Short mmCIF file of C-alpha atoms in Angstrom, two decimals:
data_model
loop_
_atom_site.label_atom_id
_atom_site.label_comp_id
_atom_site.label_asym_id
_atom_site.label_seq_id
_atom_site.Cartn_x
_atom_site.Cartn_y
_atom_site.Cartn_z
CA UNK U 1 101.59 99.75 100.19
CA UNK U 2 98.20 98.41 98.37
CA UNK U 3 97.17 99.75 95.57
CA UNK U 4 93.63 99.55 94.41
CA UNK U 5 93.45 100.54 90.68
CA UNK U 6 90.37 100.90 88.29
CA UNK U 7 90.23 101.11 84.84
CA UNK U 8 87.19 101.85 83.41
CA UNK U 9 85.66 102.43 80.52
CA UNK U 10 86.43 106.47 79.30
CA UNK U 11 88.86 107.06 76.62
CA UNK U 12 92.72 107.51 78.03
CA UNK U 13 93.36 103.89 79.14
CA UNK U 14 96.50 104.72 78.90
CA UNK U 15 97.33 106.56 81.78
CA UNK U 16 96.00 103.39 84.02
CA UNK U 17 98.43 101.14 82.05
CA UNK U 18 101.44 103.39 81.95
CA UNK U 19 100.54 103.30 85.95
CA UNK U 20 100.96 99.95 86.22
CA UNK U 21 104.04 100.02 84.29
CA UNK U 22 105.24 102.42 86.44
CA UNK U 23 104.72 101.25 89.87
CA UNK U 24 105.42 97.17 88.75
CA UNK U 25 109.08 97.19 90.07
CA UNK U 26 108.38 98.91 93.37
CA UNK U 27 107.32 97.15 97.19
CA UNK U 28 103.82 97.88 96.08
CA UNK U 29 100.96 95.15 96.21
CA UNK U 30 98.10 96.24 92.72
CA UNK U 31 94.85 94.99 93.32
CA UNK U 32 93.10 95.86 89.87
CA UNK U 33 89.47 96.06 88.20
CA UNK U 34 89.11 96.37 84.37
CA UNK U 35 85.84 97.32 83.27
CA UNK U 36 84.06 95.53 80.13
CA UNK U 37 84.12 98.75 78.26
CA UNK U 38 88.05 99.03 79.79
CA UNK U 39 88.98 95.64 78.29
CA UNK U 40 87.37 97.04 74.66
CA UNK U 41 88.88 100.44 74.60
CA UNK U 42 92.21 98.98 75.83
CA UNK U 43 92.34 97.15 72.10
CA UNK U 44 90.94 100.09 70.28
CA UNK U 45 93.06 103.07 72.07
CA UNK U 46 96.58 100.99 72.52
CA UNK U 47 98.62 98.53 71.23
CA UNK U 48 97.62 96.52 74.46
CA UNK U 49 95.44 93.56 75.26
CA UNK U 50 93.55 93.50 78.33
CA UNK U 51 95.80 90.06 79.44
CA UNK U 52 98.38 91.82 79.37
CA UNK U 53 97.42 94.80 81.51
CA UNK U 54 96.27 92.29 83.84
CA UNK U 55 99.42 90.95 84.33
CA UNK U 56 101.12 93.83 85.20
CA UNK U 57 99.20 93.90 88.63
CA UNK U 58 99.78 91.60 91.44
CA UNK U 59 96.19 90.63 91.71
CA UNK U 60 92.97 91.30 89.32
CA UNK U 61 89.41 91.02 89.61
CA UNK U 62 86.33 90.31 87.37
CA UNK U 63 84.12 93.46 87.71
CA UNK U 64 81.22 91.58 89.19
CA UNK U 65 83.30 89.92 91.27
CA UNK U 66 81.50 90.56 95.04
CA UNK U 67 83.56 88.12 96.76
CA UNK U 68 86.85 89.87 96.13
CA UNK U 69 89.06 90.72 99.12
CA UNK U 70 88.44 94.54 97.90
CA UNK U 71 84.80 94.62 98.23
CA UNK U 72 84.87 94.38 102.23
CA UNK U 73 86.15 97.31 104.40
CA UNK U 74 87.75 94.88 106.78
CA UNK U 75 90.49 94.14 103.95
CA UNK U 76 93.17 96.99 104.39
CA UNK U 77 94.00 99.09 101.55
CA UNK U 78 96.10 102.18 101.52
CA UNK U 79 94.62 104.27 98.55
CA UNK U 80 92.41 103.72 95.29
CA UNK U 81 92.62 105.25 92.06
CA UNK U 82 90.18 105.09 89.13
CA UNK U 83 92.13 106.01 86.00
CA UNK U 84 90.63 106.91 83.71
CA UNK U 85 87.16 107.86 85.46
CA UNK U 86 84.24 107.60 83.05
CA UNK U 87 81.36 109.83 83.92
CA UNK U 88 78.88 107.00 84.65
CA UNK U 89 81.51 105.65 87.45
CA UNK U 90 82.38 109.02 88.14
CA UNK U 91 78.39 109.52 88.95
CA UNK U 92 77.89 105.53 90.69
CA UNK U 93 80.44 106.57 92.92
CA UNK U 94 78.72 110.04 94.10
CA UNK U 95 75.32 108.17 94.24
CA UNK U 96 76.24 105.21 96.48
CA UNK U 97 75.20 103.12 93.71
CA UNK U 98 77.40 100.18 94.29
CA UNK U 99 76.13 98.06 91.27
CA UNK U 100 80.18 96.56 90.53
CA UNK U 101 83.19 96.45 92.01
CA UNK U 102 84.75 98.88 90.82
CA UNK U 103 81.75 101.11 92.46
CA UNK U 104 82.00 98.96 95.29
CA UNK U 105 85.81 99.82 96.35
CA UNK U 106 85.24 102.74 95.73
CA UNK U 107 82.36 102.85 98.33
CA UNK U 108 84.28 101.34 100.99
CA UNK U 109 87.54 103.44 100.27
CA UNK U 110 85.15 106.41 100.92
CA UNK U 111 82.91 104.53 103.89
CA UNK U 112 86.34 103.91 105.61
CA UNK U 113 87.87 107.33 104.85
CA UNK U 114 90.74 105.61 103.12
CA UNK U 115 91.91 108.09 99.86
CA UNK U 116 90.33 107.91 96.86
CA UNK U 117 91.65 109.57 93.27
CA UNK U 118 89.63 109.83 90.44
CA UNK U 119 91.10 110.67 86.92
CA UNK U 120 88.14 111.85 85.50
CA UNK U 121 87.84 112.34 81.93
CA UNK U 122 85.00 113.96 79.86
CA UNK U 123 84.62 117.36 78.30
CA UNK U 124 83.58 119.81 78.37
CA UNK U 125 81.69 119.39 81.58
CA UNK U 126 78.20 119.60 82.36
CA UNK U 127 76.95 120.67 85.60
CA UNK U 128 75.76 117.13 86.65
CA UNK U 129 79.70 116.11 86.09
CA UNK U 130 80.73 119.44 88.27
CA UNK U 131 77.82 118.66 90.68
CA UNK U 132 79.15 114.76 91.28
CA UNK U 133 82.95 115.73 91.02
CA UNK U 134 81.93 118.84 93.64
CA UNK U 135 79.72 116.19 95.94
CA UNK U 136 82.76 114.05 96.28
CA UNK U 137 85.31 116.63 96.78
CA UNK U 138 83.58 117.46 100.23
CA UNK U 139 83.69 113.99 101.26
CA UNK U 140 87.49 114.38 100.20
CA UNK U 141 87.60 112.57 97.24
CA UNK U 142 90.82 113.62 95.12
CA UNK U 143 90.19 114.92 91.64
CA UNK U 144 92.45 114.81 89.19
CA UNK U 145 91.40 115.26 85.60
CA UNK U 146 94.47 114.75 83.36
CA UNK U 147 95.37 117.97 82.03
CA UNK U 148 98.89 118.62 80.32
CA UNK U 149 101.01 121.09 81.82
CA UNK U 150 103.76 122.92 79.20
CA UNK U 151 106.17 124.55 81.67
CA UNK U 152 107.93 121.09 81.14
CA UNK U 153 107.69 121.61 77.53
CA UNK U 154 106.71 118.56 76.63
CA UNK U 155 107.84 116.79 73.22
CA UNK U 156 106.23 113.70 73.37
CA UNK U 157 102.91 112.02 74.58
CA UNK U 158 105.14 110.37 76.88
CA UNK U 159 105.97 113.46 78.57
CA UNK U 160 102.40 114.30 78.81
CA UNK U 161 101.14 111.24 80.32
CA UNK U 162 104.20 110.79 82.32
CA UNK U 163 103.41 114.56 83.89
CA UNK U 164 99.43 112.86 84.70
CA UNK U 165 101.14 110.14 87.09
CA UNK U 166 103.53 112.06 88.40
CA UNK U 167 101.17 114.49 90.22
CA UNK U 168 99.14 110.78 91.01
CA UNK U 169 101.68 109.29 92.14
CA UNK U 170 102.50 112.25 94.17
CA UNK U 171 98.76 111.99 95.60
CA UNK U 172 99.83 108.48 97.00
CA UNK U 173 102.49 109.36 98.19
CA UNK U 174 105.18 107.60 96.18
CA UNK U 175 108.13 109.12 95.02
CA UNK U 176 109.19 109.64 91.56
CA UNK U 177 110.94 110.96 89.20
CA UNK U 178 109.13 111.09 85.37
CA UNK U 179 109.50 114.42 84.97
CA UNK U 180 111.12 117.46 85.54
CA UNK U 181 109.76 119.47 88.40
CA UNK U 182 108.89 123.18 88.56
CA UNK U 183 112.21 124.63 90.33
CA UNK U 184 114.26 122.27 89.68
CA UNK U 185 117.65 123.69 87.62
CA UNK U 186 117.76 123.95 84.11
CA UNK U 187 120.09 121.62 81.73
#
């Protein structure tokens, strides 16, 4: 499988790292895009350095980097996933306006009706957001904001992030197991 995975620059960086962490050990190839803003709030949200998220994907890209294998349609990816989604992406992407790479990918993903998952994150929401996120839904974009469920009762942040890329992961179609699913039996 490749993997095309965006970080950009809204607040909850952490779900695209614990991602990567996630996914490193498994057949899958990461193509990844770290926006400027991404590389800042990296430093001020984690204990991270945006080196060392880049290393946890197989390849990584400048953001103004046109020339990158993941800017042309002709160079086979399976799915994308911006995580976390920052409203001005979130509203490039709807618009066409192709003005990095990370909007770029994203353009083709959609132009070549390859899946696309955004894990938008703002609130609350104004109808410009709903209008974009709604736009892109009917082209069959995924949304997937990263709300918390509780049925899992959740004890740590851990448990709350994990549940976020669970369901994602579940969108690409790679199994997992980081948390306890609805049904299963009880310990």
């Amino acid at each position: 499988m490749r993997l095309v995975v965006a970080i950009t620059g809204a607040t909850g960086v952490i779900y695209g790292i614990k991602l990567l962490e996630t996914i490193k050990n498994q057949d899958i190839e990461t193509h990844l895009i770290i926006s400027k803003w991404a590389e800042r709030i990296i430093e001020e949200e984690t204990d991270y350095i945006a080196q060392d998220v880049k290393e946890m994907a197989t390849y990584n890209y400048k953001p103004d980097d046109f020339y990158a294998s993941i800017a042309s349609g002709s160079f086979k990816t399976d799915v994308m996933v911006v995580i976390p989604c920052s409203m001005k992406t979130l509203s490039s992407i709807a618009n066409g306006y192709a003005n990095n790479l990370i909007n770029r990918a994203a353009d083709v993903t959609i132009k070549d009706k390859r899946k696309l998952i955004l894990v938008t994150r703002e609130t609350p929401l104004s109808a410009i957001h709903l209008e974009n996120m709604l736009k892109l839904a009917r082209l069959g974009v995924t949304i997937l904001p990263p709300v918390p469920a509780f049925y899992n009762k959740p004890t740590s942040l851990a448990d709350i992030y994990n549940h976020t890329i669970s369901r994602l992961l579940d969108q690409c179609g790679i199994n997992n197991n980081l948390i306890k699913r609805w049904g299963d039996e009880k310990n």
